[in-house]
mmCIF file of C-alpha atoms and ligand atoms in Angstrom:
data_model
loop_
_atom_site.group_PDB
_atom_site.id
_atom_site.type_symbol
_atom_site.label_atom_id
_atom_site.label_comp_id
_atom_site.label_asym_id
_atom_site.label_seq_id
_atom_site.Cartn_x
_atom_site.Cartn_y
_atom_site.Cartn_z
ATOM 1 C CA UNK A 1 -8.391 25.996 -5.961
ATOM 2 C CA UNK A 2 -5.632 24.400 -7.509
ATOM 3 C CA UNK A 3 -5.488 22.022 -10.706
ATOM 4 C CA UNK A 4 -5.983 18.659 -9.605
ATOM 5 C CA UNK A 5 -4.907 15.713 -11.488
ATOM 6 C CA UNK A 6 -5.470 11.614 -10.823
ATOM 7 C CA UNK A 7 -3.308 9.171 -12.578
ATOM 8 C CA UNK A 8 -3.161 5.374 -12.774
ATOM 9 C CA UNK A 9 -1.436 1.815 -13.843
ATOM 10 C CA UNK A 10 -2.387 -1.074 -14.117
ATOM 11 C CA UNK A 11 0.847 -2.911 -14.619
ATOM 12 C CA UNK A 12 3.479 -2.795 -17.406
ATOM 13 C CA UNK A 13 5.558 -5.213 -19.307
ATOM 14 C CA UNK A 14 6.076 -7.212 -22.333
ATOM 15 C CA UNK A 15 2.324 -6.004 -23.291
ATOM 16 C CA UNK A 16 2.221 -5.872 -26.963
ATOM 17 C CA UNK A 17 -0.893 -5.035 -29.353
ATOM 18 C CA UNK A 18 -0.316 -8.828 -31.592
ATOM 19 C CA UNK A 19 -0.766 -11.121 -28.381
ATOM 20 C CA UNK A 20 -4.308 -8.753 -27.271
ATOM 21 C CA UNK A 21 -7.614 -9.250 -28.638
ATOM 22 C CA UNK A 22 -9.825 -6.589 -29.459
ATOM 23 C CA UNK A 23 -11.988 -7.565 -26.833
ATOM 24 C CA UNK A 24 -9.381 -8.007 -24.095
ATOM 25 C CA UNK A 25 -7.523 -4.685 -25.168
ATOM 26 C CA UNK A 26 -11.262 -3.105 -24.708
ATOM 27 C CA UNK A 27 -12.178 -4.993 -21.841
ATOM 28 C CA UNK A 28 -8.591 -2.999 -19.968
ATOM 29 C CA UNK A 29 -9.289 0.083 -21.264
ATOM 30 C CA UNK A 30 -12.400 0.256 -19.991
ATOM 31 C CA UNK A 31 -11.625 -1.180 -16.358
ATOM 32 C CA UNK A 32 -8.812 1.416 -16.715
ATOM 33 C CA UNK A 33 -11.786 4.219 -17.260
ATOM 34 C CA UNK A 34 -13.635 3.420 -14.898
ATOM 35 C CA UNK A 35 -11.385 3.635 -12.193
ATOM 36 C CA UNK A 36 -9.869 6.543 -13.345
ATOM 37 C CA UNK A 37 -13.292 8.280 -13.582
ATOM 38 C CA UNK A 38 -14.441 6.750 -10.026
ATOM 39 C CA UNK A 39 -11.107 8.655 -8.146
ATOM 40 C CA UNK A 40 -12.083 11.902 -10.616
ATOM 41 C CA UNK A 41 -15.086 12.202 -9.364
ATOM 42 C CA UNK A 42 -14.376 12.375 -5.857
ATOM 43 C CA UNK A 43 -11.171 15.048 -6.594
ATOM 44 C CA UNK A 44 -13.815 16.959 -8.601
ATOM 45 C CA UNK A 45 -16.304 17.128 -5.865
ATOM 46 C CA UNK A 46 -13.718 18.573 -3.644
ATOM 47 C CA UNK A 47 -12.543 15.013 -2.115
ATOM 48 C CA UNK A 48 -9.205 14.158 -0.875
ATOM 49 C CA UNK A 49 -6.233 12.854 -2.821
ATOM 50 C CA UNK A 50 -6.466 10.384 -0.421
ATOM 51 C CA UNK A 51 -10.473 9.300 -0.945
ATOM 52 C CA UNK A 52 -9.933 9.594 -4.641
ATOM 53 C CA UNK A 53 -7.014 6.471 -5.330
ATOM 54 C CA UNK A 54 -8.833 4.577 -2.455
ATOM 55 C CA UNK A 55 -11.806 4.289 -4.818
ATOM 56 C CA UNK A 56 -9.836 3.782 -7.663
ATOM 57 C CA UNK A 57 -7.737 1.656 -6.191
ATOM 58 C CA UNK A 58 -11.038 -0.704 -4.867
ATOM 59 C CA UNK A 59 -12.347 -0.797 -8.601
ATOM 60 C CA UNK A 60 -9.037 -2.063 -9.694
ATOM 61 C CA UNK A 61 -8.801 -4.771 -6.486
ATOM 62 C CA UNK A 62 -12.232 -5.725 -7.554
ATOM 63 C CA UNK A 63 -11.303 -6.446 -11.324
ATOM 64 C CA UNK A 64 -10.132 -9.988 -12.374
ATOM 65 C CA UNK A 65 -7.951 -8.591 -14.895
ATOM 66 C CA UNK A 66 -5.253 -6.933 -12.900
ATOM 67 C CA UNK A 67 -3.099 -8.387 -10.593
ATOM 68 C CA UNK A 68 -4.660 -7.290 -7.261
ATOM 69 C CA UNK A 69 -6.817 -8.042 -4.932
ATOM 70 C CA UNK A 70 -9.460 -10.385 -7.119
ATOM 71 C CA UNK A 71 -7.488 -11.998 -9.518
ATOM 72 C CA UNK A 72 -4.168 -11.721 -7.843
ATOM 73 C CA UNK A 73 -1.147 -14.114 -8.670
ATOM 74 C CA UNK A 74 -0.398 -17.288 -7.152
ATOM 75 C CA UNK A 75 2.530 -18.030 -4.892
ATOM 76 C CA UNK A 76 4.633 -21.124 -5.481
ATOM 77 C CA UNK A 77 2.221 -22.754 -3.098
ATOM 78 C CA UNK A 78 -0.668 -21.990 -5.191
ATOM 79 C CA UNK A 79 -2.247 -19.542 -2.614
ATOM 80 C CA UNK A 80 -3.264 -15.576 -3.002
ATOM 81 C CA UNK A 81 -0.799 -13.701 -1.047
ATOM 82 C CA UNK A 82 -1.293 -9.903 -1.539
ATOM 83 C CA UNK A 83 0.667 -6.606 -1.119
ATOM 84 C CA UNK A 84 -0.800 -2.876 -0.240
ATOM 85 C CA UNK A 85 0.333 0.348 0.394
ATOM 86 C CA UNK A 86 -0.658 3.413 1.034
ATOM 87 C CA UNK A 87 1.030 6.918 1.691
ATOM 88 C CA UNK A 88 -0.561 10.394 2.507
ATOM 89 C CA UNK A 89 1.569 13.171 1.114
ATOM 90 C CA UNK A 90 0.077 16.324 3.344
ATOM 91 C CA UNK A 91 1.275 14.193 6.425
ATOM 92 C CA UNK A 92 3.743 11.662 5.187
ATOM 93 C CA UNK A 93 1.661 9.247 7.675
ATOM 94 C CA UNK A 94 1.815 5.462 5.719
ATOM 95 C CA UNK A 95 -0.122 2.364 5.675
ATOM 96 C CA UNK A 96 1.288 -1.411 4.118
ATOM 97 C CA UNK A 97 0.502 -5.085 4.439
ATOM 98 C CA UNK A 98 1.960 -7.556 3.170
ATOM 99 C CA UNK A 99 1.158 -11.501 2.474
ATOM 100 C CA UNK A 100 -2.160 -10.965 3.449
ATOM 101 C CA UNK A 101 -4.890 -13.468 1.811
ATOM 102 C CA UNK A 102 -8.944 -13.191 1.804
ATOM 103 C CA UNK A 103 -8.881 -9.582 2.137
ATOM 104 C CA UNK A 104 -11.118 -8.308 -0.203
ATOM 105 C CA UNK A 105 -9.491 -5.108 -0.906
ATOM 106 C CA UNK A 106 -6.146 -4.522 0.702
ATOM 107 C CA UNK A 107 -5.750 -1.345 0.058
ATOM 108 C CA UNK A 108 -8.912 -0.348 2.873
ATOM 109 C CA UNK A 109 -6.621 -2.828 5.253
ATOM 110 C CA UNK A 110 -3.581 -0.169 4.190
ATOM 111 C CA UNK A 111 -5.502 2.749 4.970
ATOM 112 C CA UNK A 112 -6.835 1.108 7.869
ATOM 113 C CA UNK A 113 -3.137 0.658 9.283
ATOM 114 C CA UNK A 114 -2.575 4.004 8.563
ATOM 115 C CA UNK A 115 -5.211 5.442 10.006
ATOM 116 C CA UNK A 116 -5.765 3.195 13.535
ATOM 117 C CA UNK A 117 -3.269 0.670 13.640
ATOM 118 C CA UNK A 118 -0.380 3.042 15.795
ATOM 119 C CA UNK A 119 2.336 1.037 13.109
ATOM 120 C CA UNK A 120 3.409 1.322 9.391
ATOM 121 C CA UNK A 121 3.346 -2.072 8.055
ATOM 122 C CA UNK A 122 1.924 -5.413 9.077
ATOM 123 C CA UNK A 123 2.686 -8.886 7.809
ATOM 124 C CA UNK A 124 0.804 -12.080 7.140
ATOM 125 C CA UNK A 125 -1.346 -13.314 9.879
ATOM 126 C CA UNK A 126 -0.949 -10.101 12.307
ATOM 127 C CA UNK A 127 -2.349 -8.094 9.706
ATOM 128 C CA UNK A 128 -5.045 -10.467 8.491
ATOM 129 C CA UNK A 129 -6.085 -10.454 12.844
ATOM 130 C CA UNK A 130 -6.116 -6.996 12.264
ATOM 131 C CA UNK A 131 -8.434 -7.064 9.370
ATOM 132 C CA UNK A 132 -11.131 -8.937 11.401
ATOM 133 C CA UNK A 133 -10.520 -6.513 14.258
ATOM 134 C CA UNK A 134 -11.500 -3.944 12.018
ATOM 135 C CA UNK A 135 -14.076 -5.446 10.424
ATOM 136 C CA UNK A 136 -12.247 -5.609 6.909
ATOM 137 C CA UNK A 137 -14.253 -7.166 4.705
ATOM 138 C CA UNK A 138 -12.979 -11.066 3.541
ATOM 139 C CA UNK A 139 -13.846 -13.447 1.259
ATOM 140 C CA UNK A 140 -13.528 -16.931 0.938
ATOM 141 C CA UNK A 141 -10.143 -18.436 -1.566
ATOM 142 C CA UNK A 142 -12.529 -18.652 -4.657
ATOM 143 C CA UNK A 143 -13.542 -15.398 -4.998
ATOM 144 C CA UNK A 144 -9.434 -14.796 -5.561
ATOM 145 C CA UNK A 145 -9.201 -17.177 -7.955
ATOM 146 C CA UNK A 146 -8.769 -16.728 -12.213
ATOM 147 C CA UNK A 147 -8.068 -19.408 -14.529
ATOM 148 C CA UNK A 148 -5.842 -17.486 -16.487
ATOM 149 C CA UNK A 149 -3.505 -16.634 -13.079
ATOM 150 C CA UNK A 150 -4.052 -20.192 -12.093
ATOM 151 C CA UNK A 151 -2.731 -21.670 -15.564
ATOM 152 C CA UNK A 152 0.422 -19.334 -15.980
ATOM 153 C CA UNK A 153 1.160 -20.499 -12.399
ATOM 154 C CA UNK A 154 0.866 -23.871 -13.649
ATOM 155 C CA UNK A 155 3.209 -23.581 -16.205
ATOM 156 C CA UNK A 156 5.864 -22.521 -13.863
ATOM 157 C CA UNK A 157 5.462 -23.692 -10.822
ATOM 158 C CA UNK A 158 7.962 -26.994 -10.613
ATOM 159 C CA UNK A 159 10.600 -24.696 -11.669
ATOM 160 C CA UNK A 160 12.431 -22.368 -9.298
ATOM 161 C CA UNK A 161 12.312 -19.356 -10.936
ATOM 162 C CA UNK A 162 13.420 -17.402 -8.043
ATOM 163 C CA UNK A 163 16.623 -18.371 -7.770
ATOM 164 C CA UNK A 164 17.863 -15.584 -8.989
ATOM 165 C CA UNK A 165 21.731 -16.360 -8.667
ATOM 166 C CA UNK A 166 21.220 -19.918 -10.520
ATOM 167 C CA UNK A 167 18.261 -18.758 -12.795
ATOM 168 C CA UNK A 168 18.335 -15.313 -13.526
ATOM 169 C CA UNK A 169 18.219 -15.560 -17.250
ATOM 170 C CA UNK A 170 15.069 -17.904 -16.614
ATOM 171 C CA UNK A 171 13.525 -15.037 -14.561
ATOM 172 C CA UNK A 172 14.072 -12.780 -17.034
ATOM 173 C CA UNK A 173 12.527 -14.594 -19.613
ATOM 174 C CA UNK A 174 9.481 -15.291 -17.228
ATOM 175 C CA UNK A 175 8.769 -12.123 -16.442
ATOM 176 C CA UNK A 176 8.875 -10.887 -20.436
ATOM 177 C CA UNK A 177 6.223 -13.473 -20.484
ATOM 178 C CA UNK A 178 4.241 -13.071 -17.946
ATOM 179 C CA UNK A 179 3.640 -8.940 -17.779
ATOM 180 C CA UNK A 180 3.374 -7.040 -14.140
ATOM 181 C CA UNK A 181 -0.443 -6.632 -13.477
ATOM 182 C CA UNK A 182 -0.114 -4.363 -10.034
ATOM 183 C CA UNK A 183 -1.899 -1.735 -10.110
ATOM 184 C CA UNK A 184 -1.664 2.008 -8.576
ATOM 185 C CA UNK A 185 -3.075 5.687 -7.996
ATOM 186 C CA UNK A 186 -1.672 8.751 -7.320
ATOM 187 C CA UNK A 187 -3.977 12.340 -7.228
ATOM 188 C CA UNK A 188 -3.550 15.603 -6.812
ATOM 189 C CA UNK A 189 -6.713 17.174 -5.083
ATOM 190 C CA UNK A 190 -8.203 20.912 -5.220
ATOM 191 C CA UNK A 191 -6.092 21.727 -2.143
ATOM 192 C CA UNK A 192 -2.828 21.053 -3.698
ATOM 193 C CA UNK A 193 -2.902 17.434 -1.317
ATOM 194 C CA UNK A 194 -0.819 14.311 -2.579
ATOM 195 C CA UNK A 195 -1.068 11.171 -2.073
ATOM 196 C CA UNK A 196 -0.434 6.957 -3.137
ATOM 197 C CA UNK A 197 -1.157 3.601 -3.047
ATOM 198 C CA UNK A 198 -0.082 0.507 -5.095
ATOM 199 C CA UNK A 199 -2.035 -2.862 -4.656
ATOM 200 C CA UNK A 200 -0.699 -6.313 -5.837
ATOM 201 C CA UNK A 201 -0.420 -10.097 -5.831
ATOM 202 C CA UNK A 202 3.346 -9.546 -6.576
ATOM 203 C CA UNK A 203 4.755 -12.104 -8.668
ATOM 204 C CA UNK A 204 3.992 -15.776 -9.832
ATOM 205 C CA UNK A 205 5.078 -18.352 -8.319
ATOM 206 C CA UNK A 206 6.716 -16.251 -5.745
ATOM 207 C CA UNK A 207 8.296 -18.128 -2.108
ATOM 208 C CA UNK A 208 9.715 -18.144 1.229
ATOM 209 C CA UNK A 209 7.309 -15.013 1.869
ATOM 210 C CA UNK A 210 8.852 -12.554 -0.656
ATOM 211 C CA UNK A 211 7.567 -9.280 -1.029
ATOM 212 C CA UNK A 212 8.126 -7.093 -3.709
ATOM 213 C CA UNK A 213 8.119 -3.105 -3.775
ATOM 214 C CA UNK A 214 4.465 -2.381 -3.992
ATOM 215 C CA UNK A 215 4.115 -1.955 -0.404
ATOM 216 C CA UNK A 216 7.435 -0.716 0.411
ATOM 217 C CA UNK A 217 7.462 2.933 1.208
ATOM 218 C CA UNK A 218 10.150 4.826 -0.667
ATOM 219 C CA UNK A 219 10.706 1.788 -3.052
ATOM 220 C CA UNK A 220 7.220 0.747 -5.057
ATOM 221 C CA UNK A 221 5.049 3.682 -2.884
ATOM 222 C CA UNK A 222 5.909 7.673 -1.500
ATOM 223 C CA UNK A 223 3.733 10.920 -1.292
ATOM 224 C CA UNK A 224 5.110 13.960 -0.235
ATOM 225 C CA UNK A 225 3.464 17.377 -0.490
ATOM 226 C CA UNK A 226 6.202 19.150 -1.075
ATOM 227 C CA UNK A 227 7.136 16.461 -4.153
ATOM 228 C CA UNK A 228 5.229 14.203 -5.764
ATOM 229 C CA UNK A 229 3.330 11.163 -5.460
ATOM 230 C CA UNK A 230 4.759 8.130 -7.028
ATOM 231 C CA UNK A 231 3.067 4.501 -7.492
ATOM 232 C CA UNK A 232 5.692 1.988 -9.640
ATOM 233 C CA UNK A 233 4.868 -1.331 -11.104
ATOM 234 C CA UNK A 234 8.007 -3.504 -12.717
ATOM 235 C CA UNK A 235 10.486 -6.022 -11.273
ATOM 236 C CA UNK A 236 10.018 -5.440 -7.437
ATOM 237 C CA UNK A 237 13.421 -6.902 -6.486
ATOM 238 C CA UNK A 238 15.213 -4.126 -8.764
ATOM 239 C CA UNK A 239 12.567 -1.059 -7.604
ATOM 240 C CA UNK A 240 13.244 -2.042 -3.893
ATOM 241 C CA UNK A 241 17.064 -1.687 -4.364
ATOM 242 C CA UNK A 242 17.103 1.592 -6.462
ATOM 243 C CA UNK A 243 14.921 2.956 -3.858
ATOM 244 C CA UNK A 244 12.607 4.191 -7.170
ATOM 245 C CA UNK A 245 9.938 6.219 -5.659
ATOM 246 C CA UNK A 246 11.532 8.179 -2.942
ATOM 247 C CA UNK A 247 14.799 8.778 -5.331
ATOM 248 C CA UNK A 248 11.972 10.837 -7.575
ATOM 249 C CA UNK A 249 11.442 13.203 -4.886
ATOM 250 C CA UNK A 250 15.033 13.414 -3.972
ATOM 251 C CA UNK A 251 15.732 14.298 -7.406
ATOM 252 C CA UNK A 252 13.426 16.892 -7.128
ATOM 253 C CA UNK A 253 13.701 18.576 -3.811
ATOM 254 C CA UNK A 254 17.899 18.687 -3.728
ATOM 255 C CA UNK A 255 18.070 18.929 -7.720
ATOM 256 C CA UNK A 256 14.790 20.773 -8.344
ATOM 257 C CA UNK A 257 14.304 18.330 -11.179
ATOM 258 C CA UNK A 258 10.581 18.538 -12.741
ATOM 259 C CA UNK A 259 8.366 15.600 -11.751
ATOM 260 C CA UNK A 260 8.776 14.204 -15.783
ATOM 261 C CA UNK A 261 12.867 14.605 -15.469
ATOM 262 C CA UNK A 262 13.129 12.766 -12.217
ATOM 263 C CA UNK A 263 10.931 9.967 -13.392
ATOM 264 C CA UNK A 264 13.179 9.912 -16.499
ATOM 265 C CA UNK A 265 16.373 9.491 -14.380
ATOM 266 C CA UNK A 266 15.034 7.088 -12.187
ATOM 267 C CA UNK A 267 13.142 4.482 -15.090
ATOM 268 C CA UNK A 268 15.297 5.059 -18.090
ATOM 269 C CA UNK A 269 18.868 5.581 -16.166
ATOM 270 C CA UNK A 270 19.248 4.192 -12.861
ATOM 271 C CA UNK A 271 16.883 1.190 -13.172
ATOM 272 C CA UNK A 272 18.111 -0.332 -16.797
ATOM 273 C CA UNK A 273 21.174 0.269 -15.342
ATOM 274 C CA UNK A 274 20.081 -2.917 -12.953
ATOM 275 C CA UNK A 275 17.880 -4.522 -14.842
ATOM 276 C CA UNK A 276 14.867 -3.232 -13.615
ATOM 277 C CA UNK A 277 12.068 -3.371 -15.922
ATOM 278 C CA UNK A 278 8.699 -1.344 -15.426
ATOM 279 C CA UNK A 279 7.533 1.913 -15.177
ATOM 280 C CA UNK A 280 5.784 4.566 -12.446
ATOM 281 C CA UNK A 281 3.157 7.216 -12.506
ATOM 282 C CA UNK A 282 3.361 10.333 -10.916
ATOM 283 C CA UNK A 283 1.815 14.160 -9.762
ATOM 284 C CA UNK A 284 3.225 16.586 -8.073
ATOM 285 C CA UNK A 285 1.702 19.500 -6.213
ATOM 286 C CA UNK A 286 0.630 21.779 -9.155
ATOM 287 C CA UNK A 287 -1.100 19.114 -10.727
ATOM 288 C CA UNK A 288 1.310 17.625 -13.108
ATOM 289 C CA UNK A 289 1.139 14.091 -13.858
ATOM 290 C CA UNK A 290 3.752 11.896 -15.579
ATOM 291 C CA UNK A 291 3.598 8.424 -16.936
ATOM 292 C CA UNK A 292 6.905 6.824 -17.488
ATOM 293 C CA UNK A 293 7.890 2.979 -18.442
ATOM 294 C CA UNK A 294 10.719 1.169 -19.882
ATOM 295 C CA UNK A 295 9.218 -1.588 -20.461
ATOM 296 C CA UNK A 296 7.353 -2.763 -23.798
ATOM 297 C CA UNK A 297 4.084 -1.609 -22.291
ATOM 298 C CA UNK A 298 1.966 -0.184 -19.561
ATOM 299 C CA UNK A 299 -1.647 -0.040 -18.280
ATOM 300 C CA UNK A 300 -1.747 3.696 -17.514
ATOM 301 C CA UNK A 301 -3.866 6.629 -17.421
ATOM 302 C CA UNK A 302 -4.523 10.579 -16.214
ATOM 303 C CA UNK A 303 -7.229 12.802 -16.008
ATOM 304 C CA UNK A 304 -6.479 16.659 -15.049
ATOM 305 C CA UNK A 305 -8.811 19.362 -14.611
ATOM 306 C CA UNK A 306 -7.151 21.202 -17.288
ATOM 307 C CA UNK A 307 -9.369 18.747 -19.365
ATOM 308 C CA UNK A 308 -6.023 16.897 -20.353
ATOM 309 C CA UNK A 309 -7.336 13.340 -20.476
ATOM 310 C CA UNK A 310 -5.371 9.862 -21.486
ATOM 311 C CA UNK A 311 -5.841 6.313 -21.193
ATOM 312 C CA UNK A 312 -3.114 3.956 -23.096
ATOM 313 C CA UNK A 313 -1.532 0.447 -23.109
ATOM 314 C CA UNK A 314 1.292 0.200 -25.666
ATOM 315 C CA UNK A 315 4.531 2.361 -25.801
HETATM 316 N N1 LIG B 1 6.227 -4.707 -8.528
HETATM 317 C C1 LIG B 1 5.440 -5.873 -8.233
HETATM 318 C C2 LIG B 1 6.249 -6.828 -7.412
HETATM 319 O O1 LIG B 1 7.425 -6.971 -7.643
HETATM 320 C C3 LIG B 1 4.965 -6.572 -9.461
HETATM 321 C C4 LIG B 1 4.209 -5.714 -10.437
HETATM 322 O O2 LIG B 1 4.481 -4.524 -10.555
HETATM 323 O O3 LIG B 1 3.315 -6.237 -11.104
HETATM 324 O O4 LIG B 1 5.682 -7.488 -6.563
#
């Protein structure tokens, strides 16, 4: 039996301590426990990697404080489109969908496309037929819906944020504003099995069917045995062209870079060199897990059989 190891996010950003309340800064790191102990408990009792960020990644989906699933963002046509991925590291067989809405948690329809669908990644209304095929379970537009995602979408929305060539400095701005709120797993089980999955809403006021890195594999999502798992959260537009989470395990299988160094490279060099803000968790095979961010903040947490245990918010 090897040292396993589960670690999680929640989102990063411009999070900082003087804009929480004790109550809401409580109220994360406790949804942030509780998911983390849910996928534990399943590595502990000799689960899969896989099993164990499925049910973390459900109790995440299922809380209106992060940005997936329940409580997702809205799109510039004030609707819940949502993002999942998922990828098994012992087989490198992968699961997305993207713009899916009424899903409850879209992270089972990931597995599910992984598991029976014959394809990778399915889009919009293919993938919400496929849900019912399945018997996914939906739910109706309200159970989506937050006030607090509704009114920061109302704030923006008769601007055009996403225009990045005319507006990028507005975009910027926005997103220092607004914090990432995706939220991911990664877990290292007894057997030495990796695997991830990332779950979002993507980002506010978002158009014209854009889809961000979270269910991207190689860019916000990639398990590989012989690696690491990796689950990012930041700027999707600049994850998705650095490649983020596949360039870790490059870095470490043709430059033997530890799991922590590659994760360095990748968030602190190669995406500030483009702007990208955000951060990634991370295990690799022996159980090592590593939590890097550029940003300001980020919702994070691991818990490792060696009885190493954290849960944090703030740099
Ligand atoms: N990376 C996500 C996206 O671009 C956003 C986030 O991490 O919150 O869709």
């Amino acid at each position: 039996m090897s040292r396993f190891t589960l670690a999680i996010h929640g989102g990063a950003g411009t999070i900082l301590k003087e804009d929480m309340t004790p109550e809401l800064e409580l109220a994360y790191l406790e949804g942030l426990q509780q998911a983390m102990n849910a996928g534990y408990a399943v590595l502990e009792q000799g689960g899969s990697a896989l099993n164990a960020i499925k049910a973390t990644i459900v109790m995440l989906e299922d809380n209106m404080l992060f940005n997936a699933g329940r409580g997702s963002v809205f799109t510039k046509k004030g609707v819940q489109e949502m993002d999942a991925a998922v990828m098994d590291g012992s087989s490198l067989e992968a699961g997305a969908v993207t713009g899916v809405r009424n899903v409850r948690n879209p992270i089972e329809l990931a597995m599910e496309v992984m598991q029976n669908s014959n394809h990778v990644f399915l889009s919009g209304k293919g993938a919400s037929d496929f849900a019912i095929k399945q018997g996914i379970k939906l739910e109706p537009d309200e159970y989506f819906f937050s006030q607090f995602r509704y009114d920061q979408w109302k704030a923006i929305r008769d601007s055009d944020t996403y225009s990045l060539d005319h507006t990028h400095q507005r975009l910027e701005e926005l997103m220092r504003d607004k914090k990432f709120g995706t939220v991911g797993a990664v877990a290292c089980d007894q057997q030495g099995n990796i695997a991830a999955a990332t779950s979002t809403g993507g980002m506010t006021n978002k158009k014209y069917g854009r889809i961000g890195d979270s269910p991207i594999i190689g860019a916000g999502t990639y398990a590989n045995n012989t690696t690491c798992g990796i689950s990012c959260t930041g700027h999707g537009e600049m994850f998705i062209r650095a490649v983020a989470a596949h360039d870790v395990s490059c870095l470490m299988e043709y430059k033997g870079l530890s799991l922590q160094k590659a994760m360095e490279v990748v968030v602190h060099d190669k995406l500030m060199a483009i702007g990208g803000e955000g951060g990634m968790i991370g295990v690799d095979s022996e159980g090592n897990a590593a939590l890097v961010f550029n940003s300001q903040g980020m919702y994070r947490g691991y818990k490792s059989s060696d009885g190493n245990e954290v849960v944090a918010i703030y740099k």
